[in-house]
XYZ file of C-alpha atoms in Angstrom:
430
model
C 122.954 138.761 143.326
C 120.375 138.625 146.212
C 118.042 135.498 146.767
C 115.245 137.362 144.654
C 117.580 137.643 141.502
C 118.747 133.786 142.051
C 115.136 132.602 141.912
C 114.144 134.449 138.811
C 117.323 133.293 137.071
C 116.901 129.312 138.201
C 113.396 129.943 137.097
C 114.263 131.585 133.696
C 117.139 128.614 133.141
C 114.171 126.057 133.665
C 111.944 127.339 131.451
C 114.694 127.792 128.546
C 115.664 123.789 129.374
C 112.080 122.934 128.809
C 111.600 124.405 125.833
C 114.274 123.173 124.167
C 113.640 120.002 125.196
C 110.104 120.305 123.522
C 111.357 121.763 120.733
C 113.782 118.722 120.055
C 110.916 116.532 120.562
C 108.646 118.212 118.420
C 111.539 118.140 115.586
C 111.902 114.139 116.323
C 108.433 113.100 115.750
C 107.171 115.567 113.232
C 110.192 114.953 110.975
C 110.314 111.226 111.380
C 114.426 111.318 112.141
C 115.603 108.042 112.878
C 119.298 109.256 113.847
C 121.126 108.957 116.864
C 118.948 105.969 117.825
C 115.753 107.878 118.354
C 112.401 106.457 117.569
C 111.414 106.882 114.216
C 108.139 108.686 113.492
C 106.736 107.816 109.907
C 103.529 109.504 108.559
C 101.342 106.801 106.739
C 98.602 108.718 104.099
C 95.631 106.488 103.794
C 92.108 106.421 102.448
C 89.816 103.345 102.902
C 86.969 102.110 100.651
C 85.864 99.475 103.411
C 87.285 97.855 106.084
C 90.648 98.172 105.380
C 91.880 100.977 107.294
C 90.986 98.949 110.731
C 92.733 95.772 109.164
C 95.941 97.958 108.508
C 95.545 99.658 111.701
C 96.049 95.843 113.431
C 98.765 95.042 111.054
C 100.660 98.305 112.227
C 100.334 97.558 115.978
C 101.872 94.055 115.292
C 104.779 95.773 113.311
C 105.063 98.239 116.013
C 105.289 95.440 118.849
C 107.830 93.734 116.816
C 109.997 96.968 115.764
C 109.706 99.432 119.113
C 111.907 102.217 117.671
C 109.124 102.630 114.885
C 106.147 104.614 115.458
C 103.715 104.842 112.656
C 101.066 107.492 112.406
C 98.085 106.658 109.741
C 96.745 110.017 108.301
C 93.350 108.947 106.865
C 92.162 110.809 104.197
C 88.912 110.621 101.668
C 90.090 109.389 98.406
C 88.845 112.289 96.723
C 91.596 114.457 98.816
C 94.346 111.991 98.592
C 96.637 113.767 95.832
C 95.830 117.180 97.060
C 97.018 116.239 100.646
C 100.395 114.229 99.040
C 101.076 117.555 96.748
C 100.541 119.699 99.809
C 103.251 117.471 101.973
C 105.692 117.307 99.483
C 105.329 121.175 98.161
C 105.588 121.852 101.872
C 109.031 120.310 102.211
C 107.395 117.542 104.676
C 106.665 114.213 102.513
C 104.955 111.667 104.320
C 106.888 108.521 104.855
C 104.257 106.406 103.323
C 101.083 106.651 101.403
C 98.441 104.300 100.060
C 97.779 105.080 96.702
C 95.801 103.917 93.702
C 97.013 103.447 89.751
C 95.817 107.285 89.093
C 98.306 108.710 91.554
C 101.304 106.149 90.800
C 102.570 107.969 87.518
C 102.146 111.470 89.488
C 104.521 111.066 92.021
C 106.557 108.361 90.872
C 109.481 110.850 90.741
C 109.169 111.446 94.645
C 109.189 107.833 95.253
C 111.664 105.297 96.834
C 112.849 102.812 94.271
C 111.787 99.729 95.934
C 113.813 97.125 93.772
C 116.903 98.891 94.417
C 116.896 97.462 98.045
C 115.378 94.579 97.368
C 117.662 92.488 95.291
C 117.177 94.353 92.309
C 113.851 95.171 89.855
C 113.256 91.411 88.469
C 113.614 89.673 91.912
C 111.380 92.337 93.560
C 108.486 92.273 90.876
C 108.573 88.476 90.357
C 107.216 88.068 93.679
C 103.758 89.827 92.067
C 101.437 89.081 89.339
C 102.946 90.153 85.938
C 100.198 92.179 84.793
C 100.555 94.718 87.281
C 104.257 95.598 86.758
C 103.352 98.530 84.092
C 101.577 100.128 86.754
C 104.300 100.280 89.543
C 107.403 99.877 87.299
C 108.379 103.412 86.107
C 111.570 104.346 84.168
C 112.872 100.731 85.224
C 112.433 101.613 89.054
C 109.828 100.066 91.312
C 108.123 102.796 92.644
C 105.520 101.086 94.849
C 104.620 98.035 96.068
C 101.343 96.002 95.378
C 98.929 95.648 98.133
C 95.917 94.136 96.505
C 94.877 93.478 92.525
C 91.435 94.221 91.022
C 89.939 92.402 88.081
C 86.618 92.719 86.141
C 84.954 89.599 85.726
C 81.083 87.987 85.579
C 78.937 87.863 88.297
C 75.603 85.882 87.350
C 72.075 85.259 89.054
C 72.087 81.198 89.865
C 68.612 81.219 90.402
C 67.478 82.574 87.041
C 70.432 80.266 85.016
C 68.926 77.332 86.908
C 65.166 78.223 86.324
C 66.252 78.459 82.608
C 68.322 75.173 82.808
C 71.433 77.218 81.642
C 74.759 75.756 83.057
C 77.381 78.147 83.326
C 81.430 77.235 82.344
C 83.253 75.819 85.305
C 86.458 75.237 83.732
C 88.583 78.094 81.839
C 88.473 75.395 79.413
C 85.032 75.774 78.601
C 84.627 79.179 78.204
C 81.670 80.729 76.364
C 82.312 82.856 72.432
C 80.194 86.001 73.005
C 77.872 84.697 70.497
C 77.299 81.522 72.863
C 76.995 83.821 75.944
C 74.459 86.064 74.190
C 72.144 83.040 73.398
C 72.334 81.624 77.056
C 71.501 85.272 77.981
C 68.432 85.380 75.705
C 67.382 81.659 77.199
C 67.807 82.788 80.740
C 65.316 85.838 79.389
C 62.990 83.881 77.945
C 62.986 80.800 80.277
C 64.452 81.939 83.501
C 61.974 85.473 83.626
C 65.218 87.846 83.294
C 64.094 91.057 82.338
C 67.337 91.921 80.835
C 70.461 89.693 80.269
C 73.617 91.582 80.972
C 74.503 95.085 82.778
C 77.682 96.566 82.047
C 79.278 99.280 84.621
C 79.291 102.444 82.974
C 82.698 103.384 82.787
C 85.315 102.881 80.159
C 87.522 100.963 81.878
C 84.937 98.391 82.498
C 83.687 98.615 78.773
C 87.678 98.163 77.725
C 87.270 94.337 78.787
C 85.521 93.993 75.523
C 88.186 95.683 73.856
C 91.295 93.480 74.849
C 88.903 90.618 74.326
C 88.103 91.626 70.955
C 91.962 91.973 70.484
C 92.044 95.836 70.592
C 93.492 98.538 72.669
C 93.649 102.053 73.339
C 97.029 103.035 72.501
C 99.424 101.093 69.986
C 101.997 98.789 72.041
C 104.752 101.372 71.831
C 102.415 104.116 73.540
C 103.069 106.564 70.499
C 99.658 106.326 68.934
C 95.945 105.938 69.347
C 94.909 102.129 68.218
C 91.366 102.217 69.421
C 89.662 103.120 66.172
C 91.576 100.127 64.220
C 89.398 97.157 63.106
C 89.086 95.296 66.460
C 88.216 98.498 68.597
C 84.789 98.745 65.829
C 84.196 95.507 66.125
C 84.184 95.855 70.083
C 81.960 98.791 70.116
C 79.525 97.493 67.585
C 79.349 94.121 69.346
C 78.613 96.278 72.534
C 75.874 98.322 70.874
C 74.447 95.014 69.407
C 73.921 94.107 73.140
C 71.552 97.101 73.569
C 69.813 96.879 70.222
C 69.125 93.108 70.625
C 67.285 94.123 74.486
C 70.048 92.052 76.350
C 71.715 94.517 78.246
C 69.098 98.023 79.228
C 69.764 101.354 77.367
C 68.955 102.647 81.093
C 72.604 102.473 82.059
C 74.883 103.713 79.394
C 72.144 106.205 78.118
C 70.426 106.971 81.343
C 72.728 106.362 83.871
C 70.880 103.819 86.265
C 73.281 101.947 88.650
C 73.339 98.339 87.519
C 74.342 97.388 91.015
C 70.691 98.277 91.788
C 69.457 96.488 88.888
C 71.352 93.179 89.527
C 70.043 93.500 93.287
C 66.780 93.772 92.182
C 67.159 89.883 90.687
C 65.593 90.770 87.514
C 69.006 90.498 85.651
C 70.685 87.577 84.612
C 74.452 88.953 84.927
C 76.333 91.909 85.776
C 80.139 92.597 84.484
C 81.833 94.261 87.203
C 84.829 94.349 89.224
C 85.830 91.719 91.786
C 84.977 94.170 94.705
C 81.440 93.470 94.099
C 81.740 90.089 95.838
C 81.885 91.986 98.944
C 78.943 94.545 97.638
C 76.526 91.555 97.151
C 77.535 89.628 100.150
C 74.285 90.285 101.811
C 71.902 89.422 98.917
C 69.211 87.016 100.375
C 66.466 87.040 97.983
C 68.222 84.976 95.076
C 71.427 82.820 94.780
C 74.299 84.170 92.814
C 78.165 83.425 91.717
C 80.976 84.344 89.388
C 81.616 82.103 86.525
C 84.061 82.858 83.885
C 83.722 85.455 80.940
C 82.954 84.650 77.724
C 85.993 85.221 75.031
C 85.934 86.988 71.484
C 89.369 86.946 69.818
C 90.974 85.903 73.196
C 90.305 86.064 76.756
C 90.990 89.093 78.872
C 89.999 90.999 82.142
C 91.483 94.611 82.922
C 93.631 94.676 86.073
C 94.071 97.525 89.012
C 94.907 97.989 92.110
C 96.267 99.459 95.795
C 99.824 100.112 96.069
C 102.249 101.672 99.052
C 104.586 104.108 98.021
C 107.719 105.285 100.344
C 108.880 108.892 99.394
C 111.879 110.423 99.442
C 113.246 113.291 101.641
C 111.103 111.847 104.273
C 113.934 111.180 106.889
C 112.778 107.567 107.110
C 113.357 106.156 103.890
C 114.610 103.016 105.035
C 112.306 102.234 107.835
C 109.289 102.979 105.107
C 110.779 100.497 102.777
C 110.904 97.756 105.379
C 107.502 98.104 106.592
C 106.218 97.867 103.027
C 108.524 94.942 102.874
C 106.706 93.528 105.728
C 102.870 94.143 104.786
C 103.714 92.699 101.572
C 105.255 89.416 102.511
C 103.163 86.537 102.078
C 101.630 85.817 105.247
C 100.842 89.652 106.157
C 99.522 90.165 102.451
C 97.153 87.279 102.923
C 95.953 88.300 106.167
C 95.153 91.517 104.738
C 93.435 90.656 101.544
C 91.686 87.560 103.023
C 89.890 89.515 105.557
C 89.329 92.362 103.243
C 88.051 90.116 100.634
C 90.642 91.673 98.045
C 92.371 89.912 95.595
C 96.110 89.533 96.456
C 98.893 90.522 94.121
C 101.365 87.582 95.203
C 101.644 84.784 92.857
C 101.813 82.508 95.785
C 98.905 84.052 97.474
C 96.517 83.152 94.289
C 94.614 80.691 96.634
C 93.659 82.241 99.795
C 91.231 80.101 102.479
C 88.282 83.430 102.458
C 85.507 83.116 104.672
C 82.938 84.177 102.074
C 83.314 83.580 98.046
C 86.499 81.655 97.911
C 85.920 80.072 94.608
C 84.236 83.323 93.156
C 88.056 84.616 93.922
C 89.524 82.138 92.370
C 87.534 82.734 89.022
C 88.842 86.316 89.384
C 92.266 85.439 89.905
C 92.135 83.433 86.937
C 90.523 86.297 84.579
C 93.313 88.087 85.919
C 96.149 85.699 84.858
C 94.341 85.427 81.336
C 94.702 89.091 80.595
C 95.868 90.655 77.278
C 99.269 92.766 78.388
C 97.634 95.778 76.619
C 95.316 96.090 79.235
C 97.846 97.124 81.793
C 100.062 98.790 79.303
C 96.989 101.231 78.274
C 95.461 101.840 81.860
C 99.070 102.606 83.617
C 99.394 105.552 81.359
C 97.655 107.777 83.861
C 99.207 110.793 82.427
C 97.352 110.376 79.460
C 94.358 108.397 79.749
C 92.414 110.809 81.997
C 92.500 113.338 79.276
C 90.224 111.311 76.960
C 88.648 109.074 79.368
C 85.274 111.004 80.053
C 85.123 111.685 75.691
C 85.445 107.706 75.619
C 82.411 107.501 77.673
C 80.495 109.719 75.667
C 81.321 108.446 72.479
C 80.443 104.682 73.740
C 76.912 106.236 74.641
C 76.486 107.975 71.388
C 77.090 104.516 69.618
C 75.061 102.574 71.794
C 72.307 105.266 71.061
C 72.974 104.956 67.579
C 73.703 108.762 67.256
C 77.005 107.664 65.656
C 78.668 105.053 63.813
C 81.308 103.478 65.573
C 83.935 103.865 63.297
C 83.326 107.714 63.433
C 83.022 108.007 67.327
C 86.179 105.855 67.767
C 87.789 108.011 64.961
C 87.174 110.975 67.251
C 88.542 109.689 70.167
C 91.654 108.409 68.358
C 92.345 111.942 67.394
C 92.177 113.043 71.542
C 94.059 110.116 72.209
C 96.774 111.373 70.027
C 96.446 114.632 71.216
C 96.821 113.660 74.837
C 99.817 111.607 73.831
C 101.605 114.258 72.142
C 100.990 117.036 75.305
C 102.411 114.269 77.529
C 105.824 114.388 75.714
C 106.195 117.886 75.946
C-alpha cells in the first residue's frame, strides 16, 4: 500500500470511529438509558400557569447537583398541547420519563404510568402522605399512577372594605360558618349598607357550581359510579337555590347568561364576594383600591369544597423508570414540596404541609386548606372520572344557564343532564 492509500484508510477509520461515537452518545441521551453506569437523561414534559416552571428549574438544578448521574431536560409545552404531546411521544415509542399533568389527563395515561406505590412501601403507606380528598384522582385500579404536586380548592373571597362599611362580620372559625340563607342575608346587607352593586359572583364553570351541589348533599353520580344522581332531590334544591341567588339580584346574570368575567367584576370593587379557586389569591395580589380577604364558605346540609390539582407522572418504557420515580419522590418530600408550593403560592397536597409560611396570604391559604379538609368524598369521586365528566360537562353548564334564565325548570334541566351522564357511563364501560 502506498503512502496516499494509507492516508485515505486512516482517514476513513477516523470518520467511522467518530460516527460510531456520536451514534452511541445520541442513543444514551435520547433514550435516557442509565445502563452501564452512563448518565441517565430524563425528559420532563411540563406546562406552566405562572412562575412554577422557573421554580421547578431551580429544584432540578439542585437535584442534579446532588445526583450527578442524572440529567433532567424540561420540555415546556402550552397546556392545550400537553395531551397531544404525550400521546405523540408514547405512540412513537419514546415516552418521556416524566410529565406534569392535571386531573384531566390522569385517567387517559394511567395505563402507561409507573406504579409509585409499589416501590414506596405499598399503596397505603404512599398515599398516606397526601390529603385524602385527592386519592380518587391518582389512585387507579389500586395503583398510584402519579404523585400530587399541588392541590386546589374552591372557596370564598370577599371585599373586606364593603363588608366593613356595611358592618358585617365574616366567620373567623370553621365552627361559625353561615348557612346559605344567613349568607344571603349578609350579602343583601352589604349591598344595602356597603354600596355593593352585587353580592356574589360565581365562576362560569360546572366544577365551581358543583360546590353548591355537594354542600346540599348531592353528587353528579351515584357513589358506585354506575348511574347519574344529579337530578335527585338534593341536586334540584342546589340548582333552584342557584337560580334564586340570581332572581333575588344577589348574583348578576351577566356572568352565567352573558359570559362576563367574574374576576373583572370583583376587581372593580363593586362586588361583595367571589366564589372561586385558591389560585385567585395570586391573581388578586395586586388589588390596591380596596381590602379583600378569604372567609369560610357557607354550608347547606354540609360543608364542602371541590378538590383538584397537578401531579407528576413517571412513564413505563422510558428506560429510566427508577430514576424518574426517585426524582418524583424527591420533589414530593416535605421540604422540597413546601418550597415549591410556598413560592408558587399553591396549596400543598402533603398533610404535614397544611400550614406553610407564605410571604403573602398565609391566613387565606389556611382557610382554603380547611375547606379542602371539609370536602364531601363525592366531590373527588365525581371529578376524578375524567373519561366520563367531559362528555356532559358543557351540557351541564348550558342546562344551568337555562335554569338560571328561567327557560327550563330545575328538575327538567337536570333530568336531561342525567340522561347524558347515564349515556356517558354506559359508553365508558364498553
